[in-house]
Coordinates of C-alpha atoms in Angstrom, one line a residue:
M1 CA 117.4 101.3 87.8
I2 CA 117.2 100.9 91.9
D3 CA 120.0 99.6 93.7
A4 CA 119.6 95.9 95.0
Y5 CA 119.8 97.3 98.7
E6 CA 118.0 100.4 98.2
D7 CA 114.6 100.7 100.2
P8 CA 112.0 100.4 97.5
G9 CA 109.4 103.2 99.3
T10 CA 105.9 102.5 100.7
P11 CA 103.6 101.7 97.7
D12 CA 100.2 103.3 97.3
H13 CA 98.4 100.3 97.7
R14 CA 94.8 102.3 97.3
G15 CA 93.9 101.0 93.7
G16 CA 95.8 99.7 90.7
A17 CA 95.8 103.1 89.1
R18 CA 97.4 104.5 92.1
Y19 CA 100.1 101.7 92.5
L20 CA 100.9 102.5 88.7
W21 CA 101.4 106.3 89.1
W22 CA 103.5 105.4 92.3
L23 CA 105.9 103.5 90.0
V24 CA 106.2 106.7 88.1
A25 CA 106.3 109.4 90.9
R26 CA 109.4 107.1 92.3
Q27 CA 111.3 107.7 89.1
P28 CA 110.1 111.5 88.0
W29 CA 113.3 112.4 86.2
R30 CA 113.6 109.4 84.1
C31 CA 110.0 109.5 83.5
A32 CA 110.1 113.1 82.6
A33 CA 113.3 112.3 80.4
G34 CA 111.3 109.4 78.5
A35 CA 108.5 111.8 77.8
M36 CA 110.8 114.4 76.2
F37 CA 112.6 111.9 74.0
G38 CA 109.5 110.2 73.0
S39 CA 107.7 113.7 72.4
V40 CA 110.5 115.6 70.4
W41 CA 111.0 112.0 68.6
M42 CA 107.5 112.0 67.6
V43 CA 107.4 115.7 66.6
L44 CA 110.4 115.6 64.4
L45 CA 108.7 112.7 62.9
A46 CA 105.9 114.7 61.9
A47 CA 108.2 117.8 60.8
T48 CA 109.8 115.4 57.9
P49 CA 106.8 115.8 55.8
Y50 CA 107.0 119.7 56.5
L51 CA 110.4 119.8 55.3
M52 CA 109.5 117.6 52.4
S53 CA 106.7 119.8 51.0
R54 CA 108.9 122.9 51.4
A55 CA 111.4 121.1 49.5
I56 CA 109.0 120.8 46.5
D57 CA 107.3 123.9 46.8
D58 CA 110.5 126.2 47.2
G59 CA 112.9 124.2 45.4
L60 CA 111.9 121.5 43.1
E61 CA 108.8 123.2 41.6
P62 CA 110.2 126.4 40.6
G63 CA 113.5 124.8 39.9
D64 CA 115.6 127.0 42.7
M65 CA 118.4 124.1 43.5
G66 CA 119.6 126.2 46.5
A67 CA 116.3 126.0 48.3
L68 CA 116.4 122.7 47.3
A69 CA 119.5 121.5 49.0
V70 CA 119.0 123.6 52.1
W71 CA 115.4 121.8 52.6
S72 CA 117.0 118.5 51.7
G73 CA 120.1 119.2 54.0
A74 CA 117.6 120.1 56.7
L75 CA 115.6 116.8 56.3
F76 CA 118.8 115.0 56.2
A77 CA 119.8 116.6 59.6
V78 CA 116.4 116.0 61.3
G79 CA 116.5 112.3 60.2
A80 CA 119.8 111.9 61.7
F81 CA 119.2 113.7 65.0
N82 CA 115.7 111.9 65.4
S83 CA 117.8 108.4 64.8
W84 CA 119.8 109.2 68.4
L85 CA 116.6 110.6 69.9
S86 CA 114.9 107.3 69.3
I87 CA 117.9 105.4 70.6
M88 CA 117.7 107.5 73.6
R89 CA 114.0 106.9 74.2
H90 CA 114.3 103.4 73.8
R91 CA 117.2 103.4 76.5
T92 CA 115.2 105.4 78.9
M93 CA 111.9 103.7 78.6
T94 CA 113.9 100.4 79.4
R95 CA 115.5 101.9 82.6
V96 CA 111.7 103.1 83.5
R97 CA 110.6 99.6 83.1
M98 CA 113.3 97.8 84.6
D99 CA 112.8 99.9 87.5
A100 CA 109.2 99.4 87.8
N101 CA 110.1 95.8 87.6
F102 CA 112.5 95.6 90.2
R103 CA 110.6 97.7 92.4
T104 CA 107.4 95.8 92.4
V105 CA 109.7 92.8 93.1
K106 CA 111.5 94.3 96.0
V107 CA 107.9 95.5 97.6
V108 CA 105.9 92.0 96.6
V109 CA 109.4 90.0 98.4
G110 CA 109.0 92.4 101.3
Q111 CA 105.6 92.2 101.6
A112 CA 105.9 88.2 101.6
V113 CA 108.8 88.3 104.2
R114 CA 106.4 90.8 106.5
L115 CA 103.9 88.4 106.4
G116 CA 105.8 85.3 107.5
A117 CA 103.9 82.4 108.5
S118 CA 100.5 84.0 108.0
L119 CA 101.3 84.3 104.4
R120 CA 100.5 80.4 103.9
R121 CA 96.9 81.2 105.4
Q122 CA 96.1 84.5 103.2
A123 CA 97.8 83.6 99.5
S124 CA 98.2 80.7 97.9
A125 CA 101.6 79.8 96.5
G126 CA 100.2 79.8 93.1
E127 CA 98.9 83.6 93.7
V128 CA 102.3 84.4 94.6
V129 CA 104.4 82.9 91.9
T130 CA 101.8 84.4 89.4
I131 CA 102.4 87.9 90.9
G132 CA 106.3 87.2 90.8
V133 CA 106.4 85.6 86.9
G134 CA 103.8 87.2 85.1
D135 CA 102.1 90.3 86.8
V136 CA 105.4 92.2 87.4
Q137 CA 106.4 92.1 83.6
T138 CA 103.1 93.3 82.5
V139 CA 102.8 96.1 85.2
S140 CA 106.5 97.6 84.2
Q141 CA 105.3 97.1 80.4
S142 CA 102.4 99.2 80.9
L143 CA 104.6 102.4 82.2
T144 CA 105.3 102.7 78.4
V145 CA 102.7 105.2 78.1
V146 CA 104.6 107.9 80.2
G147 CA 107.3 107.9 77.0
P148 CA 106.2 107.1 73.6
G149 CA 102.2 107.1 75.0
V150 CA 102.8 110.9 75.9
G151 CA 104.9 111.4 72.8
A152 CA 102.0 109.8 70.8
V153 CA 99.5 112.6 72.2
L154 CA 101.8 115.6 71.5
G155 CA 102.8 114.1 68.1
Y156 CA 99.0 113.9 67.2
L157 CA 98.3 117.5 68.3
V158 CA 101.1 118.8 66.3
I159 CA 100.3 117.0 63.0
A160 CA 96.6 118.4 63.7
V161 CA 97.9 122.0 64.2
L162 CA 100.4 121.5 61.4
L163 CA 97.2 120.2 58.8
V164 CA 95.2 123.6 60.0
S165 CA 97.5 125.4 57.5
V166 CA 96.8 122.9 54.8
S167 CA 92.9 122.5 55.3
G168 CA 90.6 123.2 58.4
L169 CA 88.6 120.1 57.2
V170 CA 91.1 117.5 57.4
A171 CA 92.5 118.8 60.6
L172 CA 89.2 118.4 62.2
I173 CA 88.8 115.0 60.9
V174 CA 91.8 114.3 62.0
L175 CA 91.3 116.1 65.8
L176 CA 87.8 114.2 66.1
G177 CA 89.1 110.8 64.7
I178 CA 91.2 109.4 67.6
P179 CA 88.0 110.2 70.2
V180 CA 85.8 107.9 67.6
L181 CA 88.3 105.1 67.9
A182 CA 88.7 105.5 71.5
L183 CA 84.7 105.1 71.8
L184 CA 84.8 102.0 69.6
M185 CA 88.0 100.3 71.5
G186 CA 86.7 101.3 75.3
P187 CA 84.1 98.3 75.2
L188 CA 86.7 95.8 74.1
L189 CA 89.3 97.2 76.4
G190 CA 86.6 96.6 79.3
R191 CA 85.4 93.0 78.2
L192 CA 89.5 92.5 78.2
Q193 CA 90.2 93.5 81.9
G194 CA 87.4 91.2 82.8
S195 CA 88.6 88.1 80.7
E196 CA 92.2 88.6 81.9
T197 CA 91.2 89.1 85.5
E198 CA 89.4 85.6 85.4
Y199 CA 92.4 84.1 83.6
R200 CA 95.0 85.5 86.0
E201 CA 92.9 84.0 89.1
R202 CA 92.9 80.4 87.0
Q203 CA 96.3 80.7 86.2
G204 CA 97.2 81.1 89.8
V205 CA 94.9 78.2 91.2
L206 CA 96.8 75.9 88.5
T207 CA 99.9 77.1 89.6
A208 CA 99.6 76.3 93.1
R209 CA 98.2 72.6 91.8
I210 CA 101.6 72.1 89.8
G211 CA 103.5 73.0 93.0
D212 CA 101.3 70.8 95.4
L213 CA 101.5 67.9 92.8
A214 CA 105.5 68.3 92.3
G215 CA 105.7 68.6 95.9
G216 CA 103.9 65.6 97.0
L217 CA 104.6 63.4 93.8
R218 CA 106.2 60.4 95.6
V219 CA 103.5 60.3 98.3
L220 CA 100.8 60.2 95.8
A221 CA 102.1 57.6 93.6
G222 CA 102.7 55.4 97.0
L223 CA 99.1 56.0 97.9
G224 CA 97.8 55.5 94.5
G225 CA 96.2 58.8 94.1
K226 CA 98.3 59.8 91.1
Q227 CA 96.2 59.4 88.7
L228 CA 93.1 61.0 90.6
V229 CA 95.3 64.5 90.9
A230 CA 96.4 63.9 87.4
D231 CA 92.9 64.1 86.2
A232 CA 92.0 67.3 88.1
F233 CA 94.8 68.6 87.0
R234 CA 93.4 68.2 83.5
Q235 CA 90.2 69.6 84.1
D236 CA 91.9 72.9 85.8
S237 CA 94.1 73.0 82.8
R238 CA 91.3 72.6 80.5
R239 CA 89.6 75.5 82.1
L240 CA 92.3 77.8 82.1
C241 CA 93.0 77.1 78.4
E242 CA 89.5 77.7 77.7
Q243 CA 89.4 81.2 79.4
G244 CA 92.9 81.7 77.6
Y245 CA 90.8 81.4 74.4
R246 CA 88.3 84.0 75.3
V247 CA 91.0 86.1 76.2
G248 CA 92.7 86.0 72.9
A249 CA 89.4 86.2 70.9
V250 CA 89.0 89.8 72.7
T251 CA 92.8 90.6 72.2
S252 CA 92.5 89.4 68.6
W253 CA 89.3 92.1 68.0
V254 CA 91.6 94.9 70.0
Q255 CA 94.6 94.2 67.8
A256 CA 92.5 93.9 64.5
L257 CA 90.4 97.3 65.8
G258 CA 93.6 98.7 66.4
I259 CA 95.2 98.1 63.1
G260 CA 92.0 98.1 61.1
L261 CA 90.2 101.5 62.1
P262 CA 93.4 103.8 62.2
T263 CA 93.8 102.6 58.4
L264 CA 90.2 103.1 57.5
F265 CA 91.1 106.7 59.3
L266 CA 93.9 107.4 57.5
A267 CA 92.7 106.2 54.2
V268 CA 89.7 109.0 54.8
V269 CA 92.0 111.6 55.4
T270 CA 94.4 110.9 52.4
W271 CA 91.1 110.4 50.1
L272 CA 90.0 113.9 51.5
A273 CA 93.5 115.6 50.8
A274 CA 93.5 114.4 47.3
R275 CA 90.4 115.6 46.4
L276 CA 91.3 118.9 47.4
A277 CA 94.3 118.7 45.4
A278 CA 92.4 118.0 42.2
Q279 CA 90.1 120.5 42.8
G280 CA 93.1 122.9 43.2
D281 CA 92.7 124.0 46.8
I282 CA 95.9 122.7 48.2
T283 CA 99.4 122.8 46.3
V284 CA 101.4 119.7 45.2
G285 CA 103.7 119.9 48.1
Q286 CA 100.7 120.3 50.6
L287 CA 99.5 117.2 49.1
V288 CA 102.6 115.6 49.5
S289 CA 103.0 116.8 53.3
V290 CA 99.4 115.9 53.7
Y291 CA 100.6 112.0 52.5
G292 CA 103.8 112.5 54.7
Y293 CA 101.5 113.2 57.9
V294 CA 99.2 110.4 57.0
A295 CA 102.2 108.0 56.9
V296 CA 103.7 109.7 60.3
L297 CA 100.1 109.3 62.0
V298 CA 100.6 105.6 61.9
W299 CA 103.3 106.0 64.8
P300 CA 101.1 108.0 67.2
V301 CA 97.8 106.2 66.2
A302 CA 99.4 102.7 66.8
F303 CA 101.2 103.9 70.0
L304 CA 97.9 105.0 71.6
V305 CA 96.2 101.8 70.6
E306 CA 98.8 99.9 72.1
C307 CA 99.0 102.2 75.2
G308 CA 95.5 101.4 75.6
Y309 CA 96.1 97.8 75.5
Q310 CA 99.1 97.7 77.8
I311 CA 97.3 100.1 80.6
S312 CA 94.0 98.1 80.3
R313 CA 96.5 94.6 81.0
G314 CA 98.7 96.7 83.5
L315 CA 95.6 97.9 85.7
V316 CA 94.8 94.2 85.9
C317 CA 98.1 92.9 87.3
A318 CA 98.4 96.2 89.3
R319 CA 95.1 95.3 91.2
R320 CA 96.6 91.9 92.2
V321 CA 99.9 93.5 93.5
V322 CA 97.7 96.0 95.1
R323 CA 95.5 93.0 97.0
F324 CA 98.7 91.2 97.9
L325 CA 100.1 94.2 99.5
R326 CA 97.0 95.0 101.4
L327 CA 97.1 91.7 103.4
E328 CA 98.3 92.1 107.0
P329 CA 100.3 89.8 109.4
M330 CA 99.0 88.7 112.5
P331 CA 98.2 91.1 114.5
D332 CA 100.7 92.4 117.8
T333 CA 99.1 93.5 120.6
G334 CA 101.5 91.9 123.0
T335 CA 103.4 94.1 125.1
L336 CA 104.2 92.2 128.2
D337 CA 108.0 90.7 128.6
A338 CA 108.5 87.1 128.2
P339 CA 109.2 85.3 131.3
S340 CA 113.1 85.8 132.9
E341 CA 113.4 82.3 134.0
P342 CA 112.4 79.1 132.1
S343 CA 108.7 78.5 132.2
A344 CA 106.4 75.9 131.2
L345 CA 104.2 76.4 128.0
Y346 CA 100.2 75.4 128.4
D347 CA 97.5 75.1 125.6
P348 CA 94.2 75.0 127.7
E349 CA 92.2 74.2 124.4
S350 CA 94.1 70.7 124.1
G351 CA 95.5 70.1 128.0
V352 CA 99.1 70.1 126.7
R353 CA 101.6 71.1 128.7
A354 CA 105.5 71.1 128.0
L355 CA 107.4 71.7 131.2
P356 CA 110.8 73.4 131.1
G357 CA 113.9 71.5 130.5
R358 CA 112.0 68.6 129.4
L359 CA 111.8 66.7 126.1
T360 CA 108.0 66.3 125.5
A361 CA 106.2 64.4 122.4
L362 CA 102.8 64.9 121.1
V363 CA 101.0 61.9 119.6
A364 CA 97.9 62.3 117.8
E365 CA 95.3 59.9 115.6
H366 CA 95.2 62.9 113.7
P367 CA 98.7 64.4 112.8
A368 CA 97.2 67.6 112.1
D369 CA 95.7 67.9 115.9
A370 CA 99.5 67.9 116.9
T371 CA 100.5 70.2 114.4
T372 CA 97.8 73.0 115.7
V373 CA 98.6 72.4 119.2
V374 CA 102.3 73.4 117.9
D375 CA 101.0 76.5 116.1
R376 CA 99.3 77.4 119.2
L377 CA 102.2 77.1 121.7
G378 CA 104.2 79.1 119.1
R379 CA 101.5 81.8 118.8
Y380 CA 101.1 81.1 115.1
T381 CA 97.1 81.2 115.5
P382 CA 94.9 82.9 118.1
S383 CA 94.6 81.1 121.6
N384 CA 94.4 81.1 125.0
A385 CA 97.8 79.3 125.3
T386 CA 100.3 80.9 128.3
W387 CA 103.9 80.9 128.9
G388 CA 104.3 80.6 132.7
D389 CA 101.9 82.9 134.1
R390 CA 101.4 85.2 130.9
R391 CA 99.0 84.8 127.9
L392 CA 101.3 84.4 124.8
D393 CA 99.0 87.4 122.9
D394 CA 100.1 89.5 125.7
I395 CA 103.7 88.9 124.9
A396 CA 105.5 91.4 122.9
L397 CA 105.9 88.8 119.6
T398 CA 109.5 89.9 119.0
Q399 CA 110.4 88.3 122.1
I400 CA 108.4 85.2 121.3
R401 CA 110.2 84.8 117.8
A402 CA 113.8 85.2 119.7
R403 CA 113.2 82.4 122.2
I404 CA 110.4 79.9 120.4
L405 CA 111.2 78.4 117.4
V406 CA 108.5 76.1 115.1
A407 CA 110.6 73.8 112.9
D408 CA 108.4 72.4 110.3
H409 CA 109.3 69.1 108.8
D410 CA 108.8 70.4 105.1
S411 CA 110.2 74.2 105.7
D412 CA 111.7 76.1 102.9
L413 CA 115.5 75.2 102.1
F414 CA 117.1 78.2 100.2
A415 CA 119.4 78.1 97.4
G416 CA 123.2 78.6 98.2
T417 CA 126.0 76.7 99.9
L418 CA 125.1 73.9 102.4
Q419 CA 126.7 76.1 104.9
D420 CA 124.8 78.9 104.1
M421 CA 121.4 76.6 104.3
I422 CA 122.0 75.6 107.8
R423 CA 123.2 79.0 109.2
P424 CA 120.9 80.6 111.9
A425 CA 119.8 84.2 111.4
S426 CA 117.5 86.6 113.2
R427 CA 113.8 85.4 113.0
G428 CA 111.4 88.2 112.5
P429 CA 108.0 88.5 113.6
G430 CA 105.7 85.9 111.9
N431 CA 108.8 83.8 110.8
R432 CA 109.3 80.1 111.0
A433 CA 112.5 78.4 110.8
D434 CA 112.0 78.5 107.0
N435 CA 112.2 82.0 106.9
H436 CA 115.6 82.4 108.7
N437 CA 117.2 84.6 106.4
A438 CA 114.4 87.2 107.1
P439 CA 115.5 90.2 109.5
A440 CA 113.6 90.8 112.3
P441 CA 112.3 94.6 112.0
A442 CA 113.2 95.5 115.5
P443 CA 115.8 94.3 117.9
A444 CA 114.4 91.9 120.2
P445 CA 115.6 91.2 123.7
A446 CA 118.5 88.6 124.2
P447 CA 117.0 85.4 124.9
A448 CA 117.5 83.5 128.2
P449 CA 121.2 82.5 128.8
A450 CA 121.6 78.9 127.9
P451 CA 122.1 76.5 130.9
A452 CA 125.8 75.6 132.1
G453 CA 127.3 73.7 129.9
Q454 CA 125.4 74.3 127.2
P455 CA 127.4 76.5 124.6
H456 CA 126.0 77.8 121.4
P457 CA 126.5 74.9 118.9
A458 CA 128.7 74.8 115.8
P459 CA 127.2 73.8 112.5
R460 CA 129.4 70.6 112.8
T461 CA 127.9 70.0 116.2
A462 CA 124.2 70.6 114.9
L463 CA 125.0 68.5 111.7
H464 CA 126.3 65.4 114.3
T465 CA 123.2 65.8 116.2
A466 CA 120.8 65.5 113.3
A467 CA 123.1 62.6 112.0
A468 CA 123.7 64.5 108.7
E469 CA 127.6 64.0 108.9
D470 CA 127.2 61.5 106.1
I471 CA 125.7 63.9 103.9
V472 CA 128.8 66.5 104.1
Q473 CA 131.1 63.7 103.5
A474 CA 129.4 62.9 100.6
L475 CA 129.5 66.2 99.1
P476 CA 132.5 67.2 96.8
H477 CA 133.2 70.5 98.6
G478 CA 131.4 69.5 102.2
L479 CA 129.6 72.5 103.7
N480 CA 131.0 74.7 100.7
T481 CA 129.3 72.5 98.2
P482 CA 126.3 74.8 96.3
M483 CA 122.6 73.4 96.8
D484 CA 119.6 73.5 94.8
A485 CA 116.8 75.5 95.9
Q486 CA 114.8 73.0 98.3
A487 CA 117.7 70.9 98.3
R488 CA 116.6 69.0 95.3
N489 CA 119.7 67.4 94.9
L490 CA 119.3 65.7 98.2
S491 CA 117.0 62.9 99.2
G492 CA 113.9 63.2 101.3
G493 CA 115.5 61.7 104.6
Q494 CA 118.5 64.0 104.2
R495 CA 116.7 67.2 103.4
Q496 CA 114.9 66.2 107.0
R497 CA 118.1 66.1 108.7
V498 CA 119.3 69.4 107.3
R499 CA 116.2 71.3 108.2
L500 CA 116.7 69.8 112.0
A501 CA 120.2 70.7 111.9
R502 CA 119.3 74.2 110.6
A503 CA 116.9 74.1 113.8
L504 CA 119.2 73.1 116.1
L505 CA 121.7 75.4 115.1
T506 CA 119.8 78.4 116.5
D507 CA 119.5 76.6 119.2
P508 CA 116.4 78.1 120.7
E509 CA 115.2 78.0 124.1
I510 CA 112.2 76.1 123.4
L511 CA 112.2 74.2 120.4
L512 CA 108.7 72.9 119.1
A513 CA 109.6 70.5 116.0
V514 CA 106.6 68.9 113.8
E515 CA 107.9 65.6 112.8
P516 CA 111.3 65.9 112.7
T517 CA 112.3 62.1 111.8
S518 CA 109.4 61.2 109.9
A519 CA 111.4 60.5 106.5
L520 CA 114.6 58.8 108.4
D521 CA 115.2 54.8 108.4
A522 CA 114.7 53.1 111.8
H523 CA 118.8 53.1 112.5
T524 CA 119.0 56.8 111.5
E525 CA 115.9 57.9 113.7
A526 CA 117.2 56.1 117.0
T527 CA 120.5 58.1 116.3
V528 CA 118.8 61.2 116.1
A529 CA 116.7 60.8 118.8
T530 CA 119.6 59.9 121.1
R531 CA 121.5 62.8 120.0
L532 CA 118.7 65.1 120.5
R533 CA 117.8 64.2 123.9
S534 CA 121.8 64.9 124.8
A535 CA 122.1 68.0 122.8
R536 CA 118.8 69.4 124.2
E537 CA 119.6 68.5 127.9
G538 CA 118.1 71.4 130.1
R539 CA 116.2 73.3 127.2
T540 CA 112.4 72.9 126.3
T541 CA 111.8 71.0 123.3
V542 CA 108.5 69.5 122.1
V543 CA 108.0 67.1 119.1
T544 CA 105.2 65.4 117.4
T545 CA 105.5 62.2 116.3
T546 CA 104.3 58.5 116.5
S547 CA 107.7 56.7 116.4
P548 CA 108.4 54.5 119.1
L549 CA 112.0 55.1 118.9
V550 CA 111.7 58.6 119.3
L551 CA 109.0 58.5 122.2
D552 CA 111.0 55.8 124.2
R553 CA 113.6 58.6 124.8
T554 CA 111.1 61.4 125.8
D555 CA 110.4 62.5 129.1
T556 CA 106.6 63.4 128.8
V557 CA 104.2 61.8 126.3
H558 CA 100.8 63.7 125.6
Y559 CA 98.3 61.5 123.8
L560 CA 95.7 63.4 121.8
R561 CA 92.6 62.1 121.0
D562 CA 90.3 64.5 118.9
G563 CA 92.6 67.5 119.8
K564 CA 92.5 67.0 123.5
V565 CA 94.9 65.1 125.6
E566 CA 93.4 61.4 126.5
A567 CA 96.6 60.4 128.7
S568 CA 99.7 61.7 129.6
G569 CA 103.0 59.7 130.9
T570 CA 106.2 58.4 129.6
H571 CA 106.1 55.8 126.8
Q572 CA 106.3 52.7 128.8
E573 CA 103.4 53.7 130.8
L574 CA 101.1 54.7 128.2
L575 CA 101.7 51.7 126.4
G576 CA 100.3 49.6 129.4
T577 CA 97.7 52.0 130.3
S578 CA 96.1 53.5 127.0
P579 CA 94.8 51.0 124.5
G580 CA 94.3 53.8 121.8
Y581 CA 98.1 54.8 122.4
R582 CA 99.0 51.3 122.0
A583 CA 97.4 50.7 118.8
L584 CA 98.6 53.8 117.4
V585 CA 102.4 53.1 118.0
S586 CA 102.3 49.7 117.8
R587 CA 101.1 50.3 114.0
E588 CA 104.0 52.5 113.7
T589 CA 106.2 49.6 115.0
E590 CA 105.3 47.6 112.4
E591 CA 105.6 50.0 109.7
V592 CA 109.7 51.0 110.5
P593 CA 111.8 49.6 108.2
G594 CA 114.0 47.0 109.6

């Protein structure tokens, strides 16, 4: 098995078959050992009928008890040795499959980290989950062909050679039998690949829908849309079930023919050998050996059919893995350095300008418009946005990620202690606040120093700013309390405060926060707004919100309509001069709980 910290290598993503071969090439000695154990084990299975025929012809029939004892002892020794080989074969092939499994997991996770924020735009969560849960296992299982698969081919050839000494006709039938079986099974395996591919695609869509449904269940219930989404889920589930039946129908034919055709083939060989014995063309011992060879042939034939089935499914899953590995993150063509002094961020498409050292709010009739502006200012989508006198696209991405942080209100929270969940870490290219544990691929220049009197905040200071001290106090072990993935053991408002504390703990020069207080009650929201302004004094901060409790504590508010700035000023100024703004935030005031 590969070490948890070992580099898995650079995968070959030119195709499914090439990826499977890469998995073999990464562990050549182990695969060679599996092939050796499997081959010797299969060949010795074929030697058993030969030894039995010699015991009959040389010992039992002429009454030579010495020869009978010798051949019987050899038969016992071969059987015992083959039992040990079977154990070693199974152990070795288990390691081969586990290596392929863990290696594929590592390259998929590494690719997800490399894609960073662009992952969501290129692959659905359901597709990634399907790859991690199902495809990885199927890919690793298909590597069985390098052990028992190779042994089955060699054992099949050895039995055919041994049969030549009995009857050339029988040997010829055995040699031609497997190619005939392959021709009969080939079309079914092709259909299986097609059905399996469509099934995997539908499975990914349904998995994504399950994630969306689980994540937004409370919102859907509040809006009365739970039944609508449930009906859509039932329809998708029914389609997936129907496709599963199609896959099962093809699989049942593959398995039925995989058992029936080899049985029919072996029955023909047995009948022919019996005819030859009745005619006196072969001896009784040779007839017994043919029966034994036919019984042993069940193993290689079954392995070859099974390997064909596993490879067919493995290729489907390997192509999905390869397709994921081919995705590329947002290109980084920037070569310039970031401004050495605090500078304004400007988005010409919307007209939003975030001045350095000030707390700026974006208010939009459609929240997605404000989020889009944040994505442009954080360089998560191509744009003409500038930082000081330079386009963001022209600045090295590592420098942008080191100094500008986009904090989503629904960013991921990883399992671990609360301390681990909020601790700051390097942010690599393409990573938002939810991927804070991902290592940066290259050292980034040091961020601009904090203004005087602004030390890097400690965890408890960040928790205080986010009004999250009560969360720590309520936990049995404080910051060392284990937390579930996505902090499911906390309420929605508590999770939002933990996310905000994590963003504050990184102490970025520029913080772009999307709806950081949307799930909080009025009292907590007011507390967070006051503390956030104080904690970020002298730092550039941009928040998207429609809460008057937050807006009243900002320096500048940009009111967006249809994605463009319609009015700018302080909260009080806009209440008096912009009817649209006043109507929007007044509605928000009515909804704020008392």
